[in-house]
Coordinates of N, CA and C in Angstrom, one line a residue:
X1 N 5.4 103.8 -92.0 CA 6.3 103.6 -91.0 C 5.5 104.7 -89.5
X2 N 5.6 103.7 -88.6 CA 4.8 104.8 -87.4 C 5.7 105.5 -86.8
X3 N 5.3 106.4 -86.0 CA 6.4 107.7 -85.4 C 7.2 106.8 -84.6
X4 N 8.1 107.5 -84.3 CA 9.6 106.8 -83.7 C 9.7 108.0 -82.2
X5 N 9.6 106.9 -81.1 CA 9.7 107.6 -79.5 C 10.8 108.2 -79.1
X6 N 11.3 109.2 -78.2 CA 12.2 109.8 -78.0 C 13.4 108.7 -77.6
X7 N 12.9 107.6 -76.6 CA 14.0 106.5 -76.3 C 14.5 105.9 -78.0
X8 N 13.5 105.3 -78.8 CA 13.7 104.8 -80.0 C 14.9 105.8 -80.9
X9 N 14.6 107.1 -81.2 CA 15.6 108.1 -81.5 C 16.7 108.2 -81.2
X10 N 16.9 107.7 -79.8 CA 18.4 107.8 -79.2 C 19.2 106.8 -79.6
X11 N 18.6 105.7 -79.7 CA 19.0 104.4 -80.5 C 19.5 104.6 -81.6
X12 N 18.4 105.5 -82.6 CA 18.8 105.7 -84.3 C 20.2 106.6 -84.2
X13 N 20.4 107.7 -83.2 CA 21.4 108.5 -83.2 C 22.5 107.4 -82.9
X14 N 22.4 106.9 -82.2 CA 23.8 105.9 -81.9 C 24.3 105.1 -83.5
X15 N 22.9 104.6 -83.7 CA 23.4 104.1 -85.2 C 23.5 104.6 -86.5
X16 N 23.3 106.1 -86.3 CA 23.4 107.0 -87.2 C 24.7 107.4 -87.3
X17 N 25.5 107.6 -86.0 CA 26.6 108.1 -85.8 C 27.9 107.1 -86.2
X18 N 27.6 105.9 -86.7 CA 28.4 105.1 -87.2 C 29.0 105.2 -88.3
X19 N 30.7 104.9 -88.4 CA 30.9 105.7 -89.6 C 30.8 104.9 -90.6
X20 N 30.4 105.2 -92.1 CA 29.7 104.3 -92.8 C 28.4 103.7 -92.3
X21 N 27.6 103.8 -91.7 CA 26.8 103.4 -91.0 C 26.7 101.7 -90.8
X22 N 28.0 101.6 -90.2 CA 28.4 100.1 -89.8 C 27.8 99.9 -88.5
X23 N 26.8 98.5 -88.8 CA 26.0 97.7 -87.9 C 26.4 97.4 -86.7
X24 N 25.9 97.8 -85.5 CA 26.2 97.5 -84.2 C 25.3 96.4 -83.8
X25 N 25.7 95.6 -82.8 CA 25.1 94.6 -81.7 C 24.6 95.4 -80.8
X26 N 23.5 94.9 -80.2 CA 22.7 95.5 -79.4 C 23.4 95.8 -78.3
X27 N 24.4 94.9 -77.7 CA 25.2 95.1 -76.5 C 26.0 96.6 -76.5
X28 N 26.6 96.7 -77.8 CA 27.3 97.6 -78.2 C 26.5 99.0 -78.3
X29 N 25.4 99.2 -78.6 CA 24.3 100.0 -78.6 C 23.9 100.2 -76.9
X30 N 23.7 99.4 -76.0 CA 23.8 99.8 -75.1 C 24.6 100.3 -74.2
X31 N 26.0 99.9 -74.9 CA 27.3 100.3 -74.2 C 27.4 101.7 -74.6
X32 N 27.1 102.4 -76.0 CA 27.1 103.7 -76.0 C 26.2 104.5 -75.4
X33 N 24.6 104.2 -75.6 CA 23.6 104.6 -74.6 C 24.5 104.9 -73.1
X34 N 24.6 103.9 -72.5 CA 25.2 104.0 -71.1 C 26.4 105.1 -71.3
X35 N 27.1 105.2 -71.7 CA 28.6 105.9 -72.1 C 28.0 107.6 -72.3
X36 N 26.7 107.5 -72.9 CA 26.5 109.2 -73.2 C 25.6 109.3 -71.4
X37 N 24.6 108.5 -71.1 CA 23.9 108.9 -69.8 C 24.7 109.2 -69.3
X38 N 26.4 108.4 -68.7 CA 27.1 109.0 -67.7 C 27.8 110.4 -67.8
X39 N 27.5 110.8 -69.1 CA 28.2 112.3 -69.5 C 27.3 113.3 -69.2
X40 N 25.8 112.8 -69.2 CA 25.0 113.8 -69.0 C 24.1 113.1 -67.8
X41 N 24.4 113.4 -66.4 CA 23.9 112.6 -65.5 C 22.1 113.2 -65.3
X42 N 21.8 114.3 -65.8 CA 20.9 114.8 -66.0 C 19.4 113.9 -66.7
X43 N 20.0 113.5 -67.4 CA 19.0 112.5 -68.0 C 18.7 111.3 -68.1
X44 N 19.7 110.7 -66.5 CA 19.3 109.5 -65.6 C 18.3 108.6 -66.5
X45 N 18.8 107.9 -67.8 CA 18.2 106.6 -68.3 C 18.7 105.7 -68.1
X46 N 18.1 104.8 -67.5 CA 18.5 103.2 -67.7 C 18.5 102.5 -68.8
X47 N 19.6 102.3 -69.6 CA 19.9 101.7 -70.6 C 20.2 100.0 -70.4
X48 N 19.4 99.3 -69.8 CA 20.1 97.9 -69.8 C 20.1 97.3 -71.2
X49 N 20.3 96.0 -71.2 CA 20.5 95.7 -72.4 C 18.5 95.2 -72.9
X50 N 17.9 94.8 -71.7 CA 16.7 94.3 -72.4 C 15.7 95.4 -72.7
X51 N 15.9 96.4 -72.3 CA 15.5 97.3 -72.6 C 15.9 98.1 -74.1
X52 N 16.9 98.0 -74.6 CA 17.5 98.5 -75.5 C 16.9 96.9 -76.7
X53 N 17.2 96.1 -76.4 CA 16.7 94.8 -77.3 C 15.0 95.0 -77.6
X54 N 14.4 95.6 -76.5 CA 12.9 96.0 -76.8 C 12.6 97.2 -77.7
X55 N 13.7 98.0 -77.8 CA 13.2 99.0 -78.6 C 13.8 98.9 -79.9
X56 N 14.8 98.1 -80.0 CA 15.2 97.5 -80.9 C 14.3 96.8 -82.0
X57 N 13.6 96.1 -81.4 CA 12.4 95.3 -81.8 C 11.0 96.2 -82.4
X58 N 11.3 97.2 -81.8 CA 10.1 98.1 -82.2 C 10.8 98.7 -83.7
X59 N 11.9 99.5 -83.4 CA 12.2 99.9 -84.8 C 12.1 99.3 -85.8
X60 N 12.3 97.5 -85.6 CA 12.2 96.8 -86.4 C 10.9 96.6 -87.4
X61 N 10.1 96.9 -86.3 CA 8.7 96.5 -86.4 C 7.9 97.4 -87.4
X62 N 8.5 98.8 -86.9 CA 8.3 100.1 -87.9 C 9.0 100.4 -89.3
X63 N 10.2 99.4 -89.8 CA 11.0 99.5 -90.6 C 11.9 100.5 -90.6
X64 N 12.3 101.0 -89.4 CA 13.3 102.0 -89.1 C 15.0 101.6 -89.4
X65 N 15.0 100.3 -88.6 CA 16.0 99.6 -88.8 C 16.3 98.3 -89.4
X66 N 17.5 97.8 -90.1 CA 17.4 96.2 -90.3 C 18.4 95.5 -89.3
X67 N 18.0 94.4 -89.3 CA 19.1 93.5 -88.8 C 19.4 92.0 -89.7
X68 N 20.7 92.0 -89.1 CA 21.4 90.6 -90.0 C 21.9 89.6 -89.0
X69 N 21.8 88.5 -89.0 CA 22.2 87.5 -87.9 C 24.3 87.2 -88.2
X70 N 24.6 87.2 -87.3 CA 25.9 87.1 -87.1 C 26.1 86.3 -86.1
X71 N 26.0 85.0 -86.6 CA 26.2 83.8 -85.3 C 24.9 84.0 -84.3
X72 N 25.2 84.0 -83.2 CA 24.2 83.9 -82.4 C 23.7 85.5 -82.0
X73 N 24.0 86.5 -82.5 CA 23.6 87.8 -82.3 C 23.0 88.2 -83.3
X74 N 22.6 89.8 -83.3 CA 22.0 90.6 -84.5 C 22.8 91.4 -84.9
X75 N 23.0 92.1 -85.8 CA 23.7 93.2 -86.1 C 22.6 94.2 -86.6
X76 N 22.4 95.4 -85.9 CA 21.6 96.6 -86.7 C 22.2 97.1 -87.3
X77 N 21.6 98.0 -88.6 CA 21.7 99.3 -89.3 C 20.4 99.7 -89.5
X78 N 20.5 101.3 -89.5 CA 19.7 102.5 -89.9 C 19.0 101.9 -91.3
X79 N 17.6 102.0 -91.2 CA 16.9 102.1 -92.7 C 16.6 103.5 -93.0
X80 N 15.6 103.8 -91.7 CA 15.2 105.2 -91.8 C 16.4 106.2 -92.2
X81 N 16.8 107.5 -93.1 CA 17.7 108.1 -93.1 C 17.6 109.5 -92.3
X82 N 18.4 110.0 -91.7 CA 18.4 110.9 -90.5 C 17.6 112.0 -90.9
X83 N 18.0 112.6 -92.0 CA 17.8 113.5 -92.6 C 16.4 113.6 -92.9
X84 N 15.6 112.1 -93.5 CA 14.0 112.2 -93.5 C 13.4 112.3 -91.8
X85 N 13.9 111.9 -91.2 CA 13.7 111.7 -90.3 C 13.3 113.3 -89.3
X86 N 14.4 113.7 -89.4 CA 14.4 115.4 -89.2 C 13.8 116.1 -89.5
X87 N 13.5 115.9 -90.9 CA 12.5 116.7 -91.7 C 11.2 116.4 -91.2
X88 N 10.6 115.2 -91.0 CA 9.5 114.4 -90.1 C 9.0 115.3 -89.1
X89 N 10.2 115.5 -87.8 CA 10.0 115.5 -86.7 C 9.9 117.2 -86.6
X90 N 10.6 117.7 -87.6 CA 10.8 119.3 -87.6 C 9.3 119.5 -88.1
X91 N 8.6 119.2 -89.0 CA 7.4 119.4 -89.9 C 6.4 118.8 -88.5
X92 N 6.6 117.9 -88.1 CA 5.5 117.9 -87.1 C 5.3 118.5 -85.7
X93 N 6.5 118.7 -85.4 CA 6.6 119.7 -84.6 C 6.0 121.5 -84.3
X94 N 6.0 121.6 -85.6 CA 5.6 123.1 -86.4 C 4.0 122.6 -86.5
X95 N 3.5 121.8 -86.9 CA 2.3 121.5 -87.1 C 1.6 121.1 -85.5
X96 N 2.4 120.8 -84.4 CA 1.6 120.2 -83.4 C 1.6 121.6 -82.5
X97 N 2.7 122.3 -82.6 CA 2.5 123.8 -81.5 C 2.7 125.0 -82.2
X98 N 2.6 125.1 -83.9 CA 2.4 126.7 -84.1 C 1.3 126.1 -85.4
X99 N 0.7 125.1 -85.6 CA -0.5 125.3 -86.6 C 0.4 125.2 -87.6
X100 N 1.4 124.8 -88.0 CA 2.1 124.6 -89.3 C 2.7 126.0 -89.8
X101 N 3.0 126.8 -88.5 CA 3.2 128.0 -89.0 C 4.6 128.5 -88.8
X102 N 5.4 129.0 -89.7 CA 6.8 128.9 -88.9 C 7.2 130.4 -88.3
X103 N 6.0 131.7 -88.8 CA 6.9 132.8 -87.8 C 6.3 132.5 -86.4
X104 N 5.4 132.3 -86.0 CA 5.3 131.8 -84.5 C 6.4 131.3 -83.8
X105 N 6.9 130.0 -84.5 CA 7.9 129.5 -84.3 C 9.6 130.4 -84.1
X106 N 9.4 131.2 -84.7 CA 10.8 131.9 -85.1 C 10.4 133.0 -83.8
X107 N 9.5 133.8 -83.8 CA 9.1 134.8 -82.7 C 9.4 134.0 -81.4
X108 N 8.9 132.7 -81.2 CA 9.1 132.0 -79.8 C 10.3 132.0 -79.2
X109 N 11.3 131.4 -80.6 CA 12.8 130.9 -79.9 C 13.6 132.4 -79.6
X110 N 12.9 133.6 -80.8 CA 13.4 134.8 -80.6 C 13.8 135.5 -79.0
X111 N 11.9 135.0 -78.5 CA 11.7 135.8 -77.3 C 12.4 135.0 -76.3
X112 N 12.7 133.7 -76.1 CA 13.4 132.6 -75.6 C 14.8 132.7 -75.4
X113 N 15.3 133.1 -76.8 CA 16.7 133.4 -76.7 C 16.9 134.5 -77.5
X114 N 18.0 135.1 -77.2 CA 18.7 136.1 -78.2 C 18.9 135.7 -79.3
X115 N 18.3 136.0 -80.4 CA 19.3 135.5 -81.5 C 20.8 136.0 -82.4
X116 N 21.4 135.1 -82.2 CA 22.9 135.8 -82.6 C 22.9 136.3 -83.8
X117 N 23.6 137.2 -84.3 CA 23.8 138.1 -85.5 C 24.1 137.1 -86.5
X118 N 24.5 135.7 -86.5 CA 24.6 134.6 -87.5 C 23.4 133.9 -87.8
X119 N 22.4 134.2 -86.6 CA 21.3 133.6 -86.9 C 20.2 134.3 -87.6
X120 N 20.3 135.6 -87.5 CA 19.6 136.7 -88.3 C 20.1 136.3 -89.7
X121 N 21.3 136.5 -89.9 CA 21.9 136.5 -91.4 C 21.5 135.5 -91.7
X122 N 21.4 134.4 -91.7 CA 20.9 133.0 -91.7 C 19.3 133.1 -92.1
X123 N 18.8 133.5 -91.3 CA 17.1 133.7 -91.8 C 16.8 134.7 -92.8
X124 N 17.9 136.0 -92.8 CA 17.7 136.6 -93.9 C 17.8 135.6 -95.3
X125 N 19.0 135.4 -95.4 CA 19.1 134.3 -96.8 C 18.4 133.5 -96.6
X126 N 17.4 132.7 -96.0 CA 16.8 131.5 -95.8 C 15.5 132.8 -96.9
X127 N 15.3 133.5 -96.2 CA 13.8 134.6 -96.9 C 14.1 135.0 -98.2
X128 N 15.5 135.6 -98.6 CA 15.7 135.7 -99.7 C 15.7 134.7 -100.9
X129 N 16.0 133.4 -100.4 CA 16.0 132.6 -101.2 C 14.3 132.1 -101.6
X130 N 13.2 132.1 -100.9 CA 12.1 131.9 -101.3 C 11.7 132.2 -102.2
X131 N 11.0 131.5 -103.1 CA 10.4 131.7 -104.8 C 9.1 132.7 -104.2
X132 N 8.9 133.6 -104.9 CA 7.6 134.6 -104.8 C 6.4 133.9 -104.7
X133 N 5.4 134.2 -103.9 CA 4.4 133.5 -103.9 C 3.1 134.6 -104.3
X134 N 2.2 133.9 -104.9 CA 0.8 134.3 -105.3 C 0.1 135.1 -104.0
X135 N -0.4 136.3 -104.3 CA -1.2 137.2 -103.3 C -2.3 136.4 -102.7
X136 N -2.5 135.9 -102.0 CA -4.0 135.3 -101.4 C -5.3 135.9 -101.6
X137 N -6.2 135.9 -102.0 CA -7.8 136.1 -101.2 C -7.7 136.5 -99.9
X138 N -8.1 137.7 -100.0 CA -8.4 137.6 -98.3 C -9.3 136.6 -97.5
X139 N -8.2 135.9 -96.4 CA -8.7 135.0 -95.7 C -7.9 133.9 -96.1
X140 N -7.2 133.6 -97.3 CA -6.6 132.3 -97.9 C -5.4 132.3 -97.5
X141 N -4.7 131.6 -97.9 CA -3.2 131.2 -97.5 C -2.2 131.4 -99.2
X142 N -1.0 131.9 -98.6 CA -0.5 132.1 -100.0 C -0.1 130.9 -100.3
X143 N 0.4 130.7 -101.9 CA 0.3 129.8 -102.3 C 1.9 130.1 -103.5
X144 N 2.5 128.9 -103.7 CA 3.8 129.0 -104.4 C 3.4 129.5 -105.7
X145 N 4.4 130.6 -106.4 CA 3.7 130.9 -107.7 C 4.2 129.9 -108.8
X146 N 4.6 128.6 -108.5 CA 4.6 128.1 -109.9 C 4.3 126.3 -109.5
X147 N 3.8 125.4 -110.2 CA 2.9 124.2 -110.2 C 4.3 123.4 -109.3
X148 N 4.9 123.5 -109.8 CA 6.6 122.6 -109.1 C 6.6 123.2 -107.3
X149 N 6.2 124.1 -107.3 CA 6.3 124.5 -106.1 C 5.2 123.9 -104.8
X150 N 4.3 123.9 -105.8 CA 2.8 123.8 -105.0 C 2.9 122.4 -104.9
X151 N 3.3 121.5 -105.4 CA 3.7 119.9 -105.3 C 4.4 119.7 -104.6
X152 N 5.7 120.5 -104.4 CA 6.6 120.3 -103.4 C 5.7 120.6 -101.9
X153 N 5.5 121.7 -101.8 CA 4.7 122.0 -100.6 C 3.6 120.8 -100.2
X154 N 2.8 120.3 -101.4 CA 2.0 119.7 -100.9 C 2.4 118.0 -100.3
X155 N 3.7 118.0 -100.9 CA 4.4 116.6 -100.7 C 4.8 117.2 -99.1
X156 N 5.3 118.0 -99.0 CA 5.5 118.2 -97.3 C 4.2 118.2 -96.3
X157 N 3.0 118.6 -96.6 CA 1.9 118.4 -95.9 C 1.4 116.7 -95.9
X158 N 2.2 116.2 -96.9 CA 1.6 114.5 -97.1 C 0.3 114.3 -98.4
X159 N 0.3 115.6 -98.8 CA -1.2 115.4 -99.9 C -0.9 115.0 -101.0
X160 N 0.2 114.7 -101.6 CA 0.9 114.2 -102.8 C 1.5 113.1 -102.6
X161 N 1.4 112.2 -103.6 CA 2.3 110.9 -103.2 C 2.9 111.0 -104.5

């Protein structure tokens, strides 16, 4: 599946927000996006029906959504799961901006915004849940202590299928 643009992700957000992932027509998606834009005028996006249909076709070609015929129109529903997309996007962000390292990301956000006590507690809990790592040789990266964790880490990096 190709990468999802920001505009395409906005369409996916509308589809994911449907109860039981009920399919929507292009007109319904355009109306939902226009309503969102009206609530946040700073985003100033024009969601014309033609633009929405073009983006829907791109998402279809990428396999992120499916379409079913309903009379003279098509109804669209997501194929790509929101949680899977968020995982891909967050790992991509981490790789692009922080060379895959989490601590500079947390340090950046901590410097930009004061971490709330709840954020600090949640981070502590996440750290406490981490499996022990094997101490790396000088200059090498730390590795998970067991093979299952190593496979999981490799999958996240796209190395194991």
